[in-house]
């Protein structure tokens, strides 16, 4: 049994992805060029999806944009945390100094006694 050249066309007349035989060499070249462009586009898309560095940069840029949109609340919260930390350090230092030197830092101690304690400490 011999197979004719146009069996593909008769067996699969309207199947997508299986083109019919070209009429002219120019038509064949056009199909080849179109297929090359489509493959090139597909490869570029796949390369873009597989590019981990670019994906990380896009996510980082998105996080920066989100941070800029919320800059005022973040700055206020950061300032509040900083103020609380400074207040805690100052209060702790005062507490330690009062425990070490009770007469010098007690407001009820007369000024003359405080001066005397300061002279003795110096």
PDB file of C-alpha atoms in Angstrom:
ATOM      1  CA  UNK A   1       0.000   0.000   0.000  1.00  0.00           C
ATOM      2  CA  UNK A   2       1.392   3.358  -0.903  1.00  0.00           C
ATOM      3  CA  UNK A   3       0.807   6.498   1.092  1.00  0.00           C
ATOM      4  CA  UNK A   4       0.064   9.697  -0.733  1.00  0.00           C
ATOM      5  CA  UNK A   5       1.678  13.046   0.193  1.00  0.00           C
ATOM      6  CA  UNK A   6      -1.571  14.676   1.256  1.00  0.00           C
ATOM      7  CA  UNK A   7      -2.656  12.053   3.817  1.00  0.00           C
ATOM      8  CA  UNK A   8      -2.011  14.532   6.608  1.00  0.00           C
ATOM      9  CA  UNK A   9      -4.423  16.952   5.026  1.00  0.00           C
ATOM     10  CA  UNK A  10      -7.135  14.343   4.456  1.00  0.00           C
ATOM     11  CA  UNK A  11      -6.777  12.664   7.857  1.00  0.00           C
ATOM     12  CA  UNK A  12      -6.597  15.891   9.888  1.00  0.00           C
ATOM     13  CA  UNK A  13      -8.351  18.556   7.846  1.00  0.00           C
ATOM     14  CA  UNK A  14      -9.048  21.117  10.630  1.00  0.00           C
ATOM     15  CA  UNK A  15      -6.720  20.041  13.424  1.00  0.00           C
ATOM     16  CA  UNK A  16      -5.063  23.019  15.098  1.00  0.00           C
ATOM     17  CA  UNK A  17      -1.275  22.898  15.171  1.00  0.00           C
ATOM     18  CA  UNK A  18      -1.033  20.696  12.078  1.00  0.00           C
ATOM     19  CA  UNK A  19      -0.912  23.019   9.084  1.00  0.00           C
ATOM     20  CA  UNK A  20      -1.882  21.928   5.633  1.00  0.00           C
ATOM     21  CA  UNK A  21       0.797  21.750   2.979  1.00  0.00           C
ATOM     22  CA  UNK A  22       1.864  25.212   1.832  1.00  0.00           C
ATOM     23  CA  UNK A  23       0.891  26.404  -1.574  1.00  0.00           C
ATOM     24  CA  UNK A  24       4.087  28.325  -2.353  1.00  0.00           C
ATOM     25  CA  UNK A  25       7.631  28.575  -1.001  1.00  0.00           C
ATOM     26  CA  UNK A  26       6.852  32.115   0.196  1.00  0.00           C
ATOM     27  CA  UNK A  27       3.950  30.793   2.242  1.00  0.00           C
ATOM     28  CA  UNK A  28       6.219  28.139   3.713  1.00  0.00           C
ATOM     29  CA  UNK A  29       8.780  30.805   4.679  1.00  0.00           C
ATOM     30  CA  UNK A  30       6.046  32.904   6.291  1.00  0.00           C
ATOM     31  CA  UNK A  31       4.907  29.932   8.377  1.00  0.00           C
ATOM     32  CA  UNK A  32       8.464  29.199   9.451  1.00  0.00           C
ATOM     33  CA  UNK A  33       9.010  32.838  10.435  1.00  0.00           C
ATOM     34  CA  UNK A  34       5.732  32.921  12.378  1.00  0.00           C
ATOM     35  CA  UNK A  35       6.625  29.696  14.193  1.00  0.00           C
ATOM     36  CA  UNK A  36      10.056  31.075  15.073  1.00  0.00           C
ATOM     37  CA  UNK A  37       8.507  34.251  16.501  1.00  0.00           C
ATOM     38  CA  UNK A  38       5.994  32.259  18.538  1.00  0.00           C
ATOM     39  CA  UNK A  39       8.720  29.975  19.884  1.00  0.00           C
ATOM     40  CA  UNK A  40      10.890  32.975  20.717  1.00  0.00           C
ATOM     41  CA  UNK A  41       8.025  34.598  22.621  1.00  0.00           C
ATOM     42  CA  UNK A  42       7.331  31.365  24.478  1.00  0.00           C
ATOM     43  CA  UNK A  43      10.991  30.985  25.442  1.00  0.00           C
ATOM     44  CA  UNK A  44      11.112  34.584  26.678  1.00  0.00           C
ATOM     45  CA  UNK A  45       8.024  34.001  28.832  1.00  0.00           C
ATOM     46  CA  UNK A  46       9.480  30.823  30.300  1.00  0.00           C
ATOM     47  CA  UNK A  47      12.813  32.524  30.967  1.00  0.00           C
ATOM     48  CA  UNK A  48      11.025  35.407  32.715  1.00  0.00           C
ATOM     49  CA  UNK A  49       9.124  32.969  34.929  1.00  0.00           C
ATOM     50  CA  UNK A  50      12.288  31.061  35.800  1.00  0.00           C
ATOM     51  CA  UNK A  51      14.357  34.197  36.585  1.00  0.00           C
ATOM     52  CA  UNK A  52      14.541  34.029  40.393  1.00  0.00           C
ATOM     53  CA  UNK A  53      16.634  37.193  40.732  1.00  0.00           C
ATOM     54  CA  UNK A  54      14.136  39.305  38.792  1.00  0.00           C
ATOM     55  CA  UNK A  55      11.240  37.812  40.765  1.00  0.00           C
ATOM     56  CA  UNK A  56      12.973  38.681  44.048  1.00  0.00           C
ATOM     57  CA  UNK A  57      13.648  42.222  42.826  1.00  0.00           C
ATOM     58  CA  UNK A  58       9.997  42.665  41.859  1.00  0.00           C
ATOM     59  CA  UNK A  59       8.850  41.456  45.284  1.00  0.00           C
ATOM     60  CA  UNK A  60      11.357  43.740  47.022  1.00  0.00           C
ATOM     61  CA  UNK A  61      10.182  46.701  44.956  1.00  0.00           C
ATOM     62  CA  UNK A  62       6.594  45.880  45.927  1.00  0.00           C
ATOM     63  CA  UNK A  63       7.553  45.792  49.598  1.00  0.00           C
ATOM     64  CA  UNK A  64       9.302  49.160  49.265  1.00  0.00           C
ATOM     65  CA  UNK A  65       6.215  50.652  47.619  1.00  0.00           C
ATOM     66  CA  UNK A  66       4.024  49.269  50.410  1.00  0.00           C
ATOM     67  CA  UNK A  67       6.406  50.711  52.996  1.00  0.00           C
ATOM     68  CA  UNK A  68       6.302  54.117  51.328  1.00  0.00           C
ATOM     69  CA  UNK A  69       2.513  54.083  51.293  1.00  0.00           C
ATOM     70  CA  UNK A  70       2.499  53.348  55.027  1.00  0.00           C
ATOM     71  CA  UNK A  71       5.464  55.581  55.902  1.00  0.00           C
ATOM     72  CA  UNK A  72       3.634  57.907  58.327  1.00  0.00           C
ATOM     73  CA  UNK A  73       2.108  55.169  60.511  1.00  0.00           C
ATOM     74  CA  UNK A  74       5.392  53.242  60.485  1.00  0.00           C
ATOM     75  CA  UNK A  75       7.353  56.350  61.471  1.00  0.00           C
ATOM     76  CA  UNK A  76       4.888  57.128  64.263  1.00  0.00           C
ATOM     77  CA  UNK A  77       5.069  53.577  65.588  1.00  0.00           C
ATOM     78  CA  UNK A  78       8.869  53.620  65.384  1.00  0.00           C
ATOM     79  CA  UNK A  79       9.005  56.943  67.217  1.00  0.00           C
ATOM     80  CA  UNK A  80       6.725  55.634  69.945  1.00  0.00           C
ATOM     81  CA  UNK A  81       8.874  52.537  70.428  1.00  0.00           C
ATOM     82  CA  UNK A  82      12.012  54.671  70.551  1.00  0.00           C
ATOM     83  CA  UNK A  83      10.447  57.049  73.097  1.00  0.00           C
ATOM     84  CA  UNK A  84       9.411  54.122  75.308  1.00  0.00           C
ATOM     85  CA  UNK A  85      12.901  52.649  75.127  1.00  0.00           C
ATOM     86  CA  UNK A  86      14.527  55.968  76.091  1.00  0.00           C
ATOM     87  CA  UNK A  87      12.060  56.468  78.928  1.00  0.00           C
ATOM     88  CA  UNK A  88      12.764  52.954  80.240  1.00  0.00           C
ATOM     89  CA  UNK A  89      16.526  53.552  80.191  1.00  0.00           C
ATOM     90  CA  UNK A  90      16.225  56.927  81.943  1.00  0.00           C
ATOM     91  CA  UNK A  91      13.897  55.594  84.633  1.00  0.00           C
ATOM     92  CA  UNK A  92      16.085  52.560  85.242  1.00  0.00           C
ATOM     93  CA  UNK A  93      19.169  54.743  85.570  1.00  0.00           C
ATOM     94  CA  UNK A  94      17.424  57.011  88.069  1.00  0.00           C
ATOM     95  CA  UNK A  95      16.324  53.987  90.059  1.00  0.00           C
ATOM     96  CA  UNK A  96      19.868  52.600  90.178  1.00  0.00           C
ATOM     97  CA  UNK A  97      21.333  55.974  91.191  1.00  0.00           C
ATOM     98  CA  UNK A  98      18.780  56.393  93.981  1.00  0.00           C
ATOM     99  CA  UNK A  99      19.626  52.946  95.296  1.00  0.00           C
ATOM    100  CA  UNK A 100      23.383  53.647  95.267  1.00  0.00           C
ATOM    101  CA  UNK A 101      23.287  57.225  96.528  1.00  0.00           C
ATOM    102  CA  UNK A 102      20.038  57.698  98.478  1.00  0.00           C
ATOM    103  CA  UNK A 103      20.928  60.993 100.186  1.00  0.00           C
ATOM    104  CA  UNK A 104      22.207  62.751  97.102  1.00  0.00           C
ATOM    105  CA  UNK A 105      19.067  62.174  95.025  1.00  0.00           C
ATOM    106  CA  UNK A 106      16.354  62.334  97.646  1.00  0.00           C
ATOM    107  CA  UNK A 107      14.510  65.666  97.360  1.00  0.00           C
ATOM    108  CA  UNK A 108      13.636  65.537 101.073  1.00  0.00           C
ATOM    109  CA  UNK A 109      17.323  65.673 102.027  1.00  0.00           C
ATOM    110  CA  UNK A 110      18.372  69.203 103.037  1.00  0.00           C
ATOM    111  CA  UNK A 111      20.682  71.008 100.628  1.00  0.00           C
ATOM    112  CA  UNK A 112      23.443  71.241 103.228  1.00  0.00           C
ATOM    113  CA  UNK A 113      23.527  67.460 103.643  1.00  0.00           C
ATOM    114  CA  UNK A 114      23.549  66.957  99.887  1.00  0.00           C
ATOM    115  CA  UNK A 115      26.516  69.333  99.512  1.00  0.00           C
ATOM    116  CA  UNK A 116      28.342  67.506 102.263  1.00  0.00           C
ATOM    117  CA  UNK A 117      27.701  64.115 100.592  1.00  0.00           C
ATOM    118  CA  UNK A 118      28.892  65.497  97.247  1.00  0.00           C
ATOM    119  CA  UNK A 119      32.125  66.840  98.814  1.00  0.00           C
ATOM    120  CA  UNK A 120      32.789  63.471 100.427  1.00  0.00           C
ATOM    121  CA  UNK A 121      32.162  61.617  97.150  1.00  0.00           C
ATOM    122  CA  UNK A 122      34.522  63.873  95.191  1.00  0.00           C
TER     123      UNK A 122
END
